[in-house]
Amino acid sequence: MKVTHTELQAKPRMTTHYWSHRGRRAHRTNLLHRIGSGLVLPIALVLVTGFLATGVALVPSRISAEAGTLLAALGASFLRLFIAYVFSLVIGVALGLLAERGRRLESALLPIFDVLESMPVLAFFPVVIILFLKANLLEGAAVFIIFFSMVWNIAFSVVGGVRQTPEDVKAVGVVFGMTWKERLFKILLPSVFPAILTGSILAVADGWNIVIVAEALRAYAPQSDKAHDLFGIGSILVHASSTGDSTTLLAAMGILVVAIALVNIALWQPLLAYAERFKFE
Amino acid sequence: MSTTNNHEPILSFKDVTFAYEPHVPATLKDVSFELPKDSFTVIVGPSGSGKSTILRLVTGLDKAQKGSVQNTARTRMIFQGGALLPWETTLNNVKVGFTGRKMSEAQKTHDAMAALTELGIDTLGDSYPRHLSGGQRQRVGIARALVSSPELLLLDEPFSALDIETSKRLSDEVLRIHSEQHITMLMVSHSVEDAVMLADRILVFKDGHIAEEIPVSLPRPRTITDPEVQAIIKHVQGTIPSSG
């Protein structure tokens, strides 16, 4: 008996949906709505907040002169965040998979992860800076502290992802004689891909929070001043805030919101839609 | 290439004891049985009687703490619900069956398509599992298991998630494969009816040991309304304690 297949026609077009990583649910929308809610509204929010705080109603002309600096600072912060994210991704996935290797490892590692995740990362920042200062690696201190705030999101997401993978699917690799490497790349990593993605979105959000303070090293490093700050959008924000430069503050906030919204629309949304195919029913 | 002959058992359990964790009652207690080549054995029993643990020990997913499991056959398994990889197409899911084989990609595609054609689902090669019905998924799972020419096929509740009609069609398919390809089969099932319709031997499990071994010598295919079939069903049901 031949079995015909017609359900592909009924497959929803992912481009017409907005994907939320919180439960990875699709909401019907279109590009205009997505740009409206993801880009225009946040910018409007920044402008209104800025107006209420500073009385500046429009973007002053001075900002256009500073735009190049702000974009370069944004790029520097992005690079810092990206390097920390790559470390977090590799180590977080490895830790998550390690914790799910067996009951003994799980019961040994998860309590350690819990404690480390709960530690107030900024409270340890001065110690971290002193350690990295000795090696003359200030950039390393910032990347490390961003990494430390990100990695647990990914590790715990992977632990949850492995637990949600059906036992039968995990068994397929063993029954069909796959090597551990084949099982890792053909079964385990694809099965936790949606969890890695959710963890990554949360990690990057946490990373942005820490970038703001991690770049303003003068607040943490002993006997330091503004010259010790790392060049980035975070240090510009902190400096503008502390000197009362509301125009720069407003512009930096605006450029940050636009960048984060663009990352959501251009990176996370397509990846969340793509991750649907890795979902178990 | 077969590694067995008709005189040797293809699989043997000898005094096997297994517990999932230390200090908890053993799931299997001193279980011994053998599977002759080309036989079709079905294990029935209530939930928690140790049926599925047998399959985990055969495949090496778990190791017996006491006794020995000897499996000389190339073994594949059909899982409850198919256990397909949702991110792979039907064709690529079937190709998983070629793991460890040194074959060209073109040959794998050809053989996988042949298996899909044999099971009547060759039109679904490019589809993803989420677009398939339960019966179609199970057929893909069967194709995946068969492409590597197994000598021993394990079936873990293969029809339990299917409607009656689909279940009947697939059990006919399994029976056809058994008779045409002479694959030794070991199936775990809740359904006494399925067991009697398919098996030439039924092992009734109770509290981790074999409570009764019932040979079924009726010719196949069998009819569910046949009085002899009904008599065996009644007998097997009488040996299984209520799981409630």
XYZ file of C-alpha atoms in Angstrom, chain A residues 34-219:
186
model
C 8.111 42.825 14.114
C 10.069 45.963 13.243
C 7.463 48.040 15.060
C 7.538 46.103 18.300
C 11.191 45.080 18.131
C 12.789 48.331 16.990
C 10.528 51.387 16.888
C 8.947 50.916 20.305
C 12.242 50.452 22.167
C 13.722 53.511 20.454
C 10.613 55.522 21.288
C 10.915 54.351 24.871
C 14.530 55.552 25.034
C 13.622 58.929 23.525
C 10.694 59.463 25.901
C 12.761 58.388 28.901
C 15.582 60.640 27.764
C 13.224 63.570 27.317
C 11.705 63.106 30.755
C 15.167 62.856 32.323
C 17.009 65.572 30.379
C 14.548 67.717 28.566
C 16.275 66.940 25.256
C 13.460 66.310 22.773
C 15.409 65.477 19.614
C 18.763 63.962 18.854
C 21.190 66.903 19.042
C 23.619 67.568 16.197
C 26.623 66.826 18.465
C 25.659 63.182 18.440
C 26.091 62.890 14.702
C 29.695 63.980 15.202
C 30.104 61.331 17.891
C 28.279 58.604 15.958
C 31.510 57.081 14.670
C 32.928 56.818 18.182
C 29.714 55.340 19.512
C 29.576 52.741 16.736
C 33.222 51.827 17.325
C 32.487 51.507 21.054
C 29.504 49.319 20.278
C 31.709 47.148 18.072
C 34.286 46.807 20.855
C 31.595 45.774 23.344
C 30.109 43.332 20.843
C 33.515 41.755 20.301
C 34.043 41.410 24.062
C 30.604 39.854 24.434
C 31.176 37.549 21.471
C 34.479 36.219 22.809
C 32.900 35.631 26.229
C 29.926 33.944 24.529
C 32.132 31.563 22.533
C 33.880 30.490 25.756
C 30.500 30.179 27.495
C 29.061 28.129 24.660
C 31.898 25.623 24.555
C 32.323 25.308 28.330
C 28.596 25.567 29.143
C 27.667 22.817 26.683
C 30.533 20.625 27.912
C 29.550 21.132 31.578
C 25.873 20.480 30.798
C 26.628 17.268 28.928
C 29.087 16.174 31.621
C 26.489 16.630 34.363
C 24.119 14.362 32.457
C 26.666 11.595 31.872
C 25.514 9.657 34.907
C 23.722 9.928 38.200
C 26.936 10.160 40.225
C 28.338 12.982 38.097
C 24.991 14.751 38.180
C 24.727 14.582 41.959
C 28.321 15.807 42.289
C 28.265 18.603 39.710
C 24.798 20.144 39.910
C 25.213 21.425 43.506
C 28.520 23.025 42.463
C 26.862 24.641 39.433
C 24.037 25.901 41.650
C 26.444 27.586 44.064
C 28.606 29.087 41.316
C 25.554 30.373 39.451
C 24.223 32.026 42.609
C 27.485 33.806 43.386
C 27.243 37.601 42.879
C 29.726 37.870 40.067
C 30.411 41.588 40.595
C 31.365 41.020 44.239
C 34.327 38.991 43.008
C 35.204 41.380 40.208
C 37.890 43.292 42.175
C 39.688 40.008 42.923
C 39.419 38.939 39.293
C 40.801 42.303 38.144
C 43.786 42.053 40.481
C 44.561 38.572 39.150
C 44.329 39.688 35.524
C 46.210 42.938 36.237
C 49.171 40.874 37.383
C 49.227 39.304 33.945
C 48.590 42.712 32.351
C 45.346 41.389 30.838
C 42.638 43.918 31.639
C 40.598 42.823 28.637
C 40.797 39.307 30.045
C 39.232 40.463 33.315
C 36.239 41.921 31.494
C 35.814 38.883 29.239
C 36.124 36.535 32.205
C 33.489 38.302 34.249
C 31.099 38.431 31.271
C 31.779 34.750 30.612
C 31.084 33.877 34.246
C 27.701 35.591 34.091
C 26.776 33.773 30.864
C 28.024 30.225 31.177
C 25.472 28.948 33.717
C 22.502 29.880 31.535
C 23.880 27.627 28.819
C 25.003 24.820 31.152
C 21.612 24.551 32.908
C 19.741 24.805 29.601
C 21.787 21.896 28.256
C 21.097 19.844 31.401
C 17.360 20.467 30.862
C 17.671 19.699 27.148
C 19.367 16.353 27.734
C 16.683 15.419 30.279
C 13.947 16.233 27.786
C 15.528 14.080 25.075
C 13.544 10.819 24.948
C 15.464 7.815 26.267
C 14.635 5.877 23.091
C 16.283 8.533 20.933
C 19.416 8.436 23.098
C 19.347 4.627 22.818
C 19.291 4.771 18.998
C 22.975 5.729 18.941
C 23.964 2.737 21.070
C 21.689 0.217 19.353
C 22.885 1.237 15.880
C 26.528 1.047 16.911
C 27.507 4.718 16.748
C 30.826 5.786 18.250
C 30.649 8.298 21.124
C 31.663 11.029 18.677
C 28.847 10.087 16.296
C 26.381 9.976 19.175
C 27.556 13.426 20.298
C 27.314 15.120 16.913
C 24.440 13.181 15.329
C 22.120 12.780 18.318
C 23.037 14.595 21.519
C 24.011 18.063 20.247
C 21.129 18.328 17.742
C 18.670 17.190 20.408
C 19.803 19.936 22.796
C 20.102 22.620 20.097
C 16.837 24.374 21.093
C 17.996 24.375 24.725
C 21.399 25.761 23.744
C 19.653 28.508 21.810
C 17.359 29.441 24.696
C 20.343 29.410 27.063
C 22.303 31.560 24.631
C 19.584 34.208 24.412
C 19.395 34.414 28.200
C 23.199 34.351 28.472
C 23.694 37.204 26.026
C 21.041 39.239 27.853
C 22.945 38.701 31.113
C 26.188 39.434 29.280
C 24.939 42.858 28.159
C 24.126 43.703 31.787
C 27.640 42.846 32.867
C 29.326 44.560 29.882
C 28.083 47.897 31.191
C 29.999 47.500 34.443
C 32.832 45.272 33.239
C 34.137 48.035 30.986
C 34.175 50.667 33.740
C 37.166 49.126 35.474
C 38.057 52.238 37.478
C 35.210 51.405 39.854
